[in-house]
Short mmCIF file of C-alpha atoms and ligand atoms in Angstrom, two decimals:
data_model
loop_
_atom_site.label_atom_id
_atom_site.label_comp_id
_atom_site.label_asym_id
_atom_site.label_seq_id
_atom_site.Cartn_x
_atom_site.Cartn_y
_atom_site.Cartn_z
CA UNK A 4 -103.82 46.69 -6.78
CA UNK A 5 -101.27 45.55 -3.27
CA UNK A 6 -97.51 46.33 -3.46
CA UNK A 7 -94.18 46.80 -1.67
CA UNK A 8 -93.19 50.90 -1.25
CA UNK A 9 -90.84 52.46 -0.35
CA UNK A 10 -90.52 54.69 2.48
CA UNK A 11 -87.31 55.43 4.28
CA UNK A 12 -84.84 54.37 5.10
CA UNK A 13 -85.61 50.55 6.78
CA UNK A 14 -89.39 51.81 6.38
CA UNK A 15 -90.68 49.67 3.45
CA UNK A 16 -94.43 49.41 3.58
CA UNK A 17 -97.94 47.53 1.84
CA UNK A 18 -100.08 49.72 0.38
CA UNK A 19 -102.67 50.23 -2.39
CA UNK A 20 -102.24 51.70 -5.42
CA UNK A 21 -103.12 52.07 -8.93
CA UNK A 22 -103.20 48.87 -11.10
CA UNK A 23 -100.77 49.09 -14.06
CA UNK A 24 -102.25 49.18 -17.39
CA UNK A 25 -101.00 48.78 -21.16
CA UNK A 26 -99.17 51.52 -22.20
CA UNK A 27 -97.37 51.07 -25.41
CA UNK A 28 -98.72 48.13 -28.19
CA UNK A 29 -96.13 45.81 -26.62
CA UNK A 30 -96.75 46.03 -23.38
CA UNK A 31 -97.69 42.35 -21.50
CA UNK A 32 -99.34 42.67 -17.72
CA UNK A 33 -98.31 39.75 -15.78
CA UNK A 34 -100.17 38.29 -12.32
CA UNK A 35 -96.93 38.31 -9.85
CA UNK A 36 -97.23 34.69 -8.41
CA UNK A 37 -93.77 34.92 -7.37
CA UNK A 38 -91.05 38.43 -6.49
CA UNK A 39 -88.22 37.48 -4.65
CA UNK A 40 -86.66 39.97 -2.15
CA UNK A 41 -82.48 40.48 -3.48
CA UNK A 42 -79.85 41.90 -1.42
CA UNK A 43 -79.73 45.28 -4.28
CA UNK A 44 -83.22 45.85 -2.65
CA UNK A 45 -81.34 46.27 1.20
CA UNK A 46 -79.05 49.19 -0.88
CA UNK A 47 -81.85 51.27 -1.74
CA UNK A 48 -83.26 51.22 2.36
CA UNK A 49 -79.63 52.04 3.09
CA UNK A 50 -76.64 53.27 1.25
CA UNK A 51 -79.01 54.65 -1.64
CA UNK A 52 -81.75 55.72 0.06
CA UNK A 53 -81.36 59.63 -1.98
CA UNK A 54 -81.57 57.73 -5.47
CA UNK A 55 -85.44 57.02 -4.16
CA UNK A 56 -89.41 58.72 -3.21
CA UNK A 57 -91.53 57.79 -1.41
CA UNK A 58 -93.78 55.37 -3.15
CA UNK A 59 -91.70 53.32 -5.65
CA UNK A 60 -93.08 50.06 -6.39
CA UNK A 61 -90.11 48.00 -5.21
CA UNK A 62 -88.69 44.80 -6.76
CA UNK A 63 -86.94 43.91 -9.93
CA UNK A 64 -87.20 39.23 -9.32
CA UNK A 65 -90.93 38.76 -10.74
CA UNK A 66 -92.55 35.93 -12.47
CA UNK A 67 -95.89 34.87 -13.09
CA UNK A 68 -98.95 34.64 -15.72
CA UNK A 69 -100.00 37.43 -18.55
CA UNK A 70 -102.81 38.72 -18.04
CA UNK A 71 -103.30 41.12 -20.58
CA UNK A 72 -101.13 42.09 -23.86
CA UNK A 73 -100.60 45.21 -25.63
CA UNK A 74 -102.02 44.79 -29.38
CA UNK A 75 -98.33 44.78 -31.01
CA UNK A 76 -97.83 42.04 -29.12
CA UNK A 77 -97.24 38.29 -31.13
CA UNK A 78 -94.91 36.21 -28.88
CA UNK A 79 -97.60 35.94 -26.01
CA UNK A 80 -100.33 36.10 -25.12
CA UNK A 81 -102.56 35.51 -21.62
CA UNK A 82 -102.21 32.66 -19.69
CA UNK A 83 -98.30 31.99 -20.48
CA UNK A 84 -96.28 31.59 -17.54
CA UNK A 85 -93.28 33.94 -17.40
CA UNK A 86 -89.81 35.19 -15.33
CA UNK A 87 -89.32 38.57 -15.92
CA UNK A 88 -86.06 39.72 -16.04
CA UNK A 89 -84.28 42.69 -13.95
CA UNK A 90 -82.63 44.12 -16.69
CA UNK A 91 -85.67 46.28 -18.56
CA UNK A 92 -83.68 45.28 -22.08
CA UNK A 93 -85.35 45.93 -25.98
CA UNK A 94 -83.44 42.50 -27.19
CA UNK A 95 -83.42 44.51 -30.54
CA UNK A 96 -80.57 47.47 -30.49
CA UNK A 97 -76.52 46.84 -30.84
CA UNK A 98 -75.85 46.07 -27.06
CA UNK A 99 -78.57 44.03 -27.16
CA UNK A 100 -77.10 41.86 -29.90
CA UNK A 101 -73.66 41.97 -28.06
CA UNK A 102 -75.17 40.49 -24.96
CA UNK A 103 -74.75 43.33 -23.01
CA UNK A 104 -78.17 43.86 -22.02
CA UNK A 105 -77.67 45.71 -18.79
CA UNK A 106 -76.62 48.68 -21.49
CA UNK A 107 -79.52 48.12 -23.37
CA UNK A 108 -79.55 51.09 -25.67
CA UNK A 109 -82.83 51.99 -25.88
CA UNK A 110 -83.70 51.70 -22.45
CA UNK A 111 -80.11 53.28 -21.01
CA UNK A 112 -80.92 56.09 -18.55
CA UNK A 113 -78.02 59.21 -20.48
CA UNK A 114 -79.83 61.84 -19.00
CA UNK A 115 -78.13 60.01 -15.30
CA UNK A 116 -75.47 58.71 -17.01
CA UNK A 117 -76.50 55.19 -16.44
CA UNK A 118 -76.88 51.60 -18.06
CA UNK A 119 -80.48 50.31 -19.00
CA UNK A 120 -83.27 50.68 -16.71
CA UNK A 121 -83.86 48.20 -13.97
CA UNK A 122 -87.26 47.20 -12.50
CA UNK A 123 -88.39 48.76 -8.92
CA UNK A 124 -84.34 49.99 -8.83
CA UNK A 125 -83.60 54.37 -8.25
CA UNK A 126 -83.74 57.46 -10.28
CA UNK A 127 -80.51 56.14 -11.65
CA UNK A 128 -82.14 53.55 -14.10
CA UNK A 129 -85.39 55.12 -14.59
CA UNK A 130 -87.74 55.22 -11.86
CA UNK A 131 -89.38 51.82 -12.91
CA UNK A 132 -92.65 51.00 -10.93
CA UNK A 133 -91.45 47.15 -9.57
CA UNK A 134 -92.55 43.75 -9.04
CA UNK A 135 -93.26 43.68 -5.65
CA UNK A 136 -96.87 43.56 -6.24
CA UNK A 137 -99.29 42.11 -7.98
CA UNK A 138 -99.44 42.82 -11.27
CA UNK A 139 -96.82 44.39 -12.90
CA UNK A 140 -96.57 45.89 -16.68
CA UNK A 141 -93.88 44.96 -18.80
CA UNK A 142 -92.37 46.85 -21.39
CA UNK A 143 -91.04 44.79 -24.69
CA UNK A 144 -93.77 41.97 -24.68
CA UNK A 145 -92.36 40.31 -27.49
CA UNK A 146 -88.83 40.13 -26.48
CA UNK A 147 -88.30 40.65 -22.19
CA UNK A 148 -90.02 38.22 -20.43
CA UNK A 149 -89.08 34.47 -20.93
CA UNK A 150 -91.83 32.32 -21.36
CA UNK A 151 -91.56 28.94 -18.74
CA UNK A 152 -93.03 26.11 -19.07
CA UNK A 153 -96.16 24.95 -16.78
CA UNK A 154 -96.06 21.95 -14.75
CA UNK A 155 -93.26 22.75 -11.82
CA UNK A 156 -93.67 24.95 -8.85
CA UNK A 157 -92.72 28.62 -9.52
CA UNK A 158 -88.93 27.45 -7.42
CA UNK A 159 -87.94 25.73 -10.47
CA UNK A 160 -87.91 28.87 -12.91
CA UNK A 161 -88.22 32.25 -10.33
CA UNK A 162 -84.10 32.47 -10.54
CA UNK A 163 -83.71 32.72 -13.86
CA UNK A 164 -85.33 36.61 -13.31
CA UNK A 165 -81.22 37.94 -11.26
CA UNK A 166 -80.27 35.31 -8.94
CA UNK A 167 -79.11 32.24 -11.59
CA UNK A 168 -77.84 34.83 -14.41
CA UNK A 169 -76.02 37.00 -11.65
CA UNK A 170 -74.21 33.80 -10.38
CA UNK A 171 -73.74 32.57 -14.26
CA UNK A 172 -72.23 35.94 -15.28
CA UNK A 173 -69.75 36.25 -12.43
CA UNK A 174 -68.59 32.35 -12.75
CA UNK A 175 -67.69 33.42 -16.75
CA UNK A 176 -66.42 36.07 -16.01
CA UNK A 177 -64.18 34.98 -12.60
CA UNK A 178 -62.73 32.87 -15.96
CA UNK A 179 -61.53 30.06 -13.28
CA UNK A 180 -58.78 27.43 -15.52
CA UNK A 181 -61.22 23.91 -16.35
CA UNK A 182 -60.38 22.03 -12.52
CA UNK A 183 -59.04 25.78 -11.81
CA UNK A 184 -59.94 27.15 -8.13
CA UNK A 185 -61.65 29.56 -7.48
CA UNK A 186 -62.84 31.41 -3.58
CA UNK A 187 -66.49 33.26 -3.34
CA UNK A 188 -66.72 36.18 -0.51
CA UNK A 189 -70.00 36.49 0.81
CA UNK A 190 -73.16 33.08 0.90
CA UNK A 191 -75.99 35.30 -0.12
CA UNK A 192 -78.54 34.34 -2.11
CA UNK A 193 -75.47 35.36 -5.64
CA UNK A 194 -72.37 34.00 -3.57
CA UNK A 195 -73.68 31.16 -2.42
CA UNK A 196 -75.20 30.26 -6.23
CA UNK A 197 -71.76 31.34 -7.49
CA UNK A 198 -70.00 28.16 -5.65
CA UNK A 199 -72.77 25.59 -6.96
CA UNK A 200 -72.60 27.31 -11.05
CA UNK A 201 -68.39 27.42 -10.39
CA UNK A 202 -68.53 23.30 -9.46
CA UNK A 203 -70.94 22.63 -12.49
CA UNK A 204 -69.17 24.81 -14.75
CA UNK A 205 -66.03 22.58 -13.52
CA UNK A 206 -64.00 24.51 -11.06
CA UNK A 207 -61.20 21.78 -9.16
CA UNK A 208 -62.07 23.66 -6.06
CA UNK A 209 -63.83 26.34 -4.44
CA UNK A 210 -63.65 27.52 -1.57
CA UNK A 211 -65.97 30.67 0.55
CA UNK A 212 -65.97 32.69 3.12
CA UNK A 213 -68.88 34.20 5.07
CA UNK A 214 -69.96 34.89 8.87
CA UNK A 215 -73.32 33.48 8.95
CA UNK A 216 -74.12 30.50 10.65
CA UNK A 217 -76.83 28.83 8.40
CA UNK A 218 -74.97 30.41 5.27
CA UNK A 219 -72.04 28.56 5.69
CA UNK A 220 -73.51 25.11 7.07
CA UNK A 221 -75.61 25.28 3.75
CA UNK A 222 -72.45 25.91 1.67
CA UNK A 223 -70.96 22.99 3.54
CA UNK A 224 -73.71 21.03 2.87
CA UNK A 225 -72.85 21.22 -0.72
CA UNK A 226 -68.86 20.12 -0.96
CA UNK A 227 -68.60 23.63 -0.49
CA UNK A 228 -64.91 23.86 1.60
CA UNK A 229 -65.96 27.52 3.79
CA UNK A 230 -64.10 29.58 6.68
CA UNK A 231 -66.70 31.42 8.90
CA UNK A 232 -64.57 34.37 8.72
CA UNK A 233 -64.18 37.36 6.77
CA UNK A 234 -61.06 39.20 8.17
CA UNK A 235 -58.42 40.36 5.27
CA UNK A 236 -55.82 38.42 6.71
CA UNK A 237 -57.35 35.37 8.13
CA UNK A 238 -59.50 34.72 4.26
CA UNK A 239 -55.68 35.79 2.81
CA UNK A 240 -53.90 33.03 5.27
CA UNK A 241 -56.31 30.20 4.28
CA UNK A 242 -56.67 30.20 0.44
CA UNK A 243 -53.10 30.19 0.35
CA UNK A 244 -52.44 27.49 2.15
CA UNK A 245 -54.51 25.60 -0.18
CA UNK A 246 -53.08 26.56 -3.23
CA UNK A 247 -49.67 26.11 -2.74
CA UNK A 248 -49.06 29.50 -1.32
CA UNK A 249 -50.51 31.26 -4.69
CA UNK A 250 -53.84 32.54 -3.69
CA UNK A 251 -57.25 31.17 -5.99
CA UNK A 252 -57.06 31.67 -9.55
CA UNK A 253 -60.02 33.46 -9.26
CA UNK A 254 -62.17 35.50 -6.36
CA UNK A 255 -65.91 35.96 -6.74
CA UNK A 256 -67.00 38.88 -4.65
CA UNK A 257 -70.72 39.18 -4.22
CA UNK A 258 -70.78 40.91 -0.84
CA UNK A 259 -71.04 44.73 -2.84
CA UNK A 260 -70.85 48.05 -0.81
CA UNK A 261 -72.48 46.92 2.35
CA UNK A 262 -69.15 45.15 3.90
CA UNK A 263 -68.79 44.20 7.09
CA UNK A 264 -64.86 45.42 7.73
CA UNK A 265 -66.02 49.11 6.65
CA UNK A 266 -66.44 51.29 9.40
CA UNK A 267 -66.59 54.24 6.93
CA UNK A 268 -69.44 52.23 4.73
CA UNK A 269 -71.46 52.96 8.79
CA UNK A 270 -70.74 56.81 8.63
CA UNK A 271 -71.76 56.22 4.74
CA UNK A 272 -74.80 55.04 5.69
CA UNK A 273 -75.71 57.07 9.25
CA UNK A 274 -75.14 60.01 6.91
CA UNK A 275 -77.36 59.11 4.50
CA UNK A 276 -80.18 59.01 7.06
CA UNK A 277 -79.38 62.57 8.17
CA UNK A 278 -78.15 65.26 5.31
CA UNK A 279 -81.06 66.07 2.76
CA UNK A 280 -81.24 63.34 -0.26
CA UNK A 281 -79.90 66.86 -2.69
CA UNK A 282 -75.85 66.38 -1.20
CA UNK A 283 -76.51 62.54 -0.35
CA UNK A 284 -76.93 61.85 -3.92
CA UNK A 285 -73.83 63.81 -5.13
CA UNK A 286 -72.21 62.22 -1.92
CA UNK A 287 -72.88 59.02 -3.24
CA UNK A 288 -71.51 59.92 -6.33
CA UNK A 289 -68.51 61.02 -6.75
CA UNK A 290 -67.19 60.59 -3.30
CA UNK A 291 -64.84 57.81 -2.26
CA UNK A 292 -65.57 56.04 1.37
CA UNK A 293 -63.92 53.34 1.78
CA UNK A 294 -66.71 50.68 2.10
CA UNK A 295 -64.39 47.45 0.19
CA UNK A 296 -63.38 45.61 3.07
CA UNK A 297 -64.72 42.46 0.84
CA UNK A 298 -62.65 43.58 -3.25
CA UNK A 299 -59.82 44.54 -0.44
CA UNK A 300 -59.96 41.76 0.40
CA UNK A 301 -60.10 39.77 -2.74
CA UNK A 302 -57.71 41.92 -4.45
CA UNK A 303 -54.97 40.37 -1.54
CA UNK A 304 -56.12 37.30 -1.99
CA UNK A 305 -56.23 36.36 -5.83
CA UNK A 306 -53.35 34.66 -7.64
CA UNK A 307 -50.94 36.58 -9.62
CA UNK A 308 -52.60 36.35 -13.10
CA UNK A 309 -55.26 35.81 -11.94
CA UNK A 310 -58.84 37.01 -12.22
CA UNK A 311 -61.91 38.94 -9.99
CA UNK A 312 -65.00 39.02 -11.09
CA UNK A 313 -66.95 41.81 -9.08
CA UNK A 314 -70.86 40.89 -8.78
CA UNK A 315 -71.42 42.75 -5.72
CA UNK A 316 -72.52 46.74 -6.02
CA UNK A 317 -70.60 49.24 -5.30
CA UNK A 318 -71.04 52.88 -5.44
CA UNK A 319 -68.95 55.95 -4.89
CA UNK A 320 -66.81 57.45 -7.85
CA UNK A 321 -63.41 57.75 -5.65
CA UNK A 322 -63.20 54.89 -3.83
CA UNK A 323 -59.46 54.41 -3.53
CA UNK A 324 -58.67 51.09 -4.94
CA UNK A 325 -54.93 49.78 -4.51
CA UNK A 326 -53.93 50.60 -7.70
CA UNK A 327 -50.73 49.82 -7.59
CA UNK A 328 -50.69 46.64 -5.76
CA UNK A 329 -53.41 45.48 -8.52
CA UNK A 330 -50.84 46.78 -11.60
CA UNK A 331 -47.55 44.82 -9.83
CA UNK A 332 -49.90 41.20 -8.98
CA UNK A 333 -51.43 41.52 -12.89
CA UNK A 334 -55.15 41.18 -11.96
CA UNK A 335 -57.67 41.35 -14.15
CA UNK A 336 -60.65 42.40 -13.23
CA UNK A 337 -64.68 42.29 -14.47
CA UNK A 338 -67.94 43.31 -13.73
CA UNK A 339 -71.00 44.79 -14.09
CA UNK A 340 -75.21 44.31 -13.86
CA UNK A 341 -75.99 41.25 -14.81
CA UNK A 342 -77.31 40.45 -18.52
CA UNK A 343 -80.18 38.07 -18.03
CA UNK A 344 -80.54 37.05 -21.61
CA UNK A 345 -77.02 36.67 -22.04
CA UNK A 346 -77.14 33.55 -20.14
CA UNK A 347 -81.06 32.13 -20.39
CA UNK A 348 -80.05 30.08 -22.98
CA UNK A 349 -77.54 28.51 -21.54
CA UNK A 350 -79.36 28.11 -17.85
CA UNK A 351 -82.15 26.96 -19.34
CA UNK A 352 -81.44 23.84 -20.12
CA UNK A 353 -80.23 23.45 -16.93
CA UNK A 354 -83.71 23.26 -14.89
CA UNK A 355 -85.28 21.38 -17.15
CA UNK A 356 -85.27 18.09 -16.25
CA UNK A 357 -82.79 17.43 -12.67
CA UNK A 358 -82.56 19.99 -10.15
CA UNK A 359 -78.02 20.23 -11.13
CA UNK A 360 -78.33 24.11 -9.05
CA UNK A 361 -80.74 22.78 -6.42
CA UNK A 362 -83.02 25.86 -6.70
CA UNK A 363 -86.11 23.72 -5.60
CA UNK A 364 -85.02 24.26 -1.92
CA UNK A 365 -83.22 27.33 -2.20
CA UNK A 366 -85.38 29.80 -0.75
CA UNK A 367 -85.40 29.49 2.94
CA UNK A 368 -88.87 31.98 3.20
CA UNK A 369 -92.27 31.92 1.15
CA UNK A 370 -94.73 34.29 2.15
CA UNK A 371 -97.63 36.34 1.53
CA UNK A 372 -96.32 39.94 0.15
CA UNK A 373 -98.40 41.36 3.14
CA UNK A 374 -95.59 40.74 5.26
CA UNK A 375 -92.63 42.00 3.37
CA UNK A 376 -91.76 44.55 6.13
CA UNK A 377 -91.06 41.98 8.51
CA UNK A 378 -89.33 39.48 5.79
CA UNK A 379 -87.21 42.45 4.33
CA UNK A 380 -86.22 42.96 8.31
CA UNK A 381 -85.10 39.51 8.70
CA UNK A 382 -83.39 39.11 5.76
CA UNK A 383 -81.53 41.99 6.41
CA UNK A 384 -80.75 40.86 9.67
CA UNK A 385 -80.25 38.19 8.90
CA UNK A 386 -82.22 36.60 11.45
CA UNK A 387 -84.05 32.94 11.35
CA UNK A 388 -81.94 31.46 8.79
CA UNK A 389 -83.09 33.95 5.77
CA UNK A 390 -80.77 33.24 2.99
CA UNK A 391 -84.00 34.13 0.61
CA UNK A 392 -87.18 34.99 0.54
CA UNK A 393 -89.57 34.65 -1.93
CA UNK A 394 -92.91 36.53 -1.61
CA UNK A 395 -96.54 35.37 -2.69
CA UNK A 396 -98.90 38.25 -3.66
N1 NAD B 405 -74.16 42.43 -10.39
C1 NAD B 405 -75.86 42.71 -10.03
O1 NAD B 405 -75.79 42.11 -11.13
C2 NAD B 405 -76.36 41.57 -8.87
C3 NAD B 405 -77.27 40.82 -9.07
C4 NAD B 405 -78.03 40.99 -7.80
C5 NAD B 405 -77.64 41.14 -6.98
N2 NAD B 405 -76.23 41.91 -7.09
C6 NAD B 405 -75.52 42.70 -5.53
O2 NAD B 405 -74.61 41.11 -5.10
C7 NAD B 405 -74.23 41.39 -3.77
C8 NAD B 405 -75.22 39.98 -2.87
O3 NAD B 405 -76.72 40.24 -3.17
P1 NAD B 405 -77.10 38.67 -2.07
O4 NAD B 405 -78.61 38.51 -2.57
O5 NAD B 405 -76.17 37.61 -1.80
O6 NAD B 405 -76.84 39.47 -0.46
P2 NAD B 405 -76.89 39.76 1.02
O7 NAD B 405 -76.57 40.73 1.01
O8 NAD B 405 -77.66 38.37 0.84
O9 NAD B 405 -75.44 39.00 1.48
C9 NAD B 405 -73.83 39.12 1.24
C10 NAD B 405 -73.32 37.86 2.26
O10 NAD B 405 -72.27 38.91 2.57
C11 NAD B 405 -71.62 38.81 3.65
N3 NAD B 405 -70.42 39.80 3.71
C12 NAD B 405 -70.52 40.69 4.44
N4 NAD B 405 -68.90 41.43 4.36
C13 NAD B 405 -68.23 39.97 3.58
C14 NAD B 405 -66.70 40.38 3.56
N5 NAD B 405 -65.91 41.13 4.23
N6 NAD B 405 -66.50 38.98 3.36
C15 NAD B 405 -67.29 37.44 3.00
N7 NAD B 405 -68.78 37.71 3.61
C16 NAD B 405 -68.72 39.19 3.53
C17 NAD B 405 -72.88 38.79 4.28
O11 NAD B 405 -72.23 38.22 5.57
C18 NAD B 405 -73.46 38.10 3.15
O12 NAD B 405 -74.28 36.57 3.82
C19 NAD B 405 -75.13 42.54 -3.52
O13 NAD B 405 -74.36 43.67 -3.14
C20 NAD B 405 -76.03 42.44 -4.17
O14 NAD B 405 -76.54 44.34 -5.25
C21 NAD B 405 -75.13 41.90 -8.53
ZN1 ZN B 406 -81.00 41.26 -7.46
ZN1 ZN B 407 -81.72 46.64 -25.92
#
């Protein structure tokens, strides 16, 4: 089959690789019809390159049609339409039963000290072949795939794999009081969707900051109050002005570790290109690098006693955090990979009739899988108005 494979920094290709096969009795093979490129995939061709291996199949936002089921699969049959969550979670362990699917105890990567495996996401998360491919082997066929109705185009259900539960969890973790205020940093797919979910769930005042003109315009067209700057001083002054001088009740960081405004991040990114992987693996896990511009803005902007919710992904173990300020402002901080299945029962009904969240028109680009290298580049460079790119195998 054809699949998007990792070859190095800023280097993905479309290669022919072996078709996946049923390996465990509860496996299913899904023929992929739509598969997304995520902001998290950009980390893999940038700061997380030391954790990748040439030939790894990328992608963790797949949906499609079940073509083959293992002998132990009772809940799905060939022909069923499914969305595949990015967490590989069993659905039956203690963590899954708490709604913490990103910490699934059946797929946790204990040797690496990391949580549940993810499709297409580094040695730290199981090195499982991803979903930017014609076919995908999906384990836990009775509990993991999300069965969705036939009828509407893929775009209606597609975002259940990652963007919707991530944005939903980001808003839930932000604990915005009814009618309260929230600032969303970053208007990529995650931040944009978080503004929509926050409005839907009853936030009174939704503000956002980013600098990419198309992203700013798109959120404004949705009624979001957007500052088209990201410098900390500007953002903090702007939100205070709009919140009686206090700052918003909550801030959602939908940026992550490649925030612009982090000078040392650029150094770390350059270093991953020239320092041997074995060394950079350690460096990226344990050494502090200041690539926390967005998080620092969140800490400065949130009101005293407010909540910060991190959807953006961070690396490093000793990034300096302004702990004194966080303590003094009595900030609450929540974060983590989205627990996809935790939120599916809340979100799926919203997709069944009216398009409340605007998912049908959320993608800016639909391109053939064969054009993945160009599509990655367009998304990475934020060119051509690219906010969300769906690949079509
Ligand atoms: N927690 C999860 O489960 C989960 C799931 C998906 C994605 N993510 C993470 O969420 C983050 C966003 O993902 P995305 O797909 O929307 O990515 P993206 O790269 O398209 O979006 C990031 C946006 O942040 C903006 N930005 C950069 N620096 C900024 C700053 N200092 N202040 C405000 N905005 C700034 C950029 O211009 C860009 O529009 C990434 O870190 C990604 O890894 C997490
Ligand atoms: Zn993702
Ligand atoms: Zn589990």
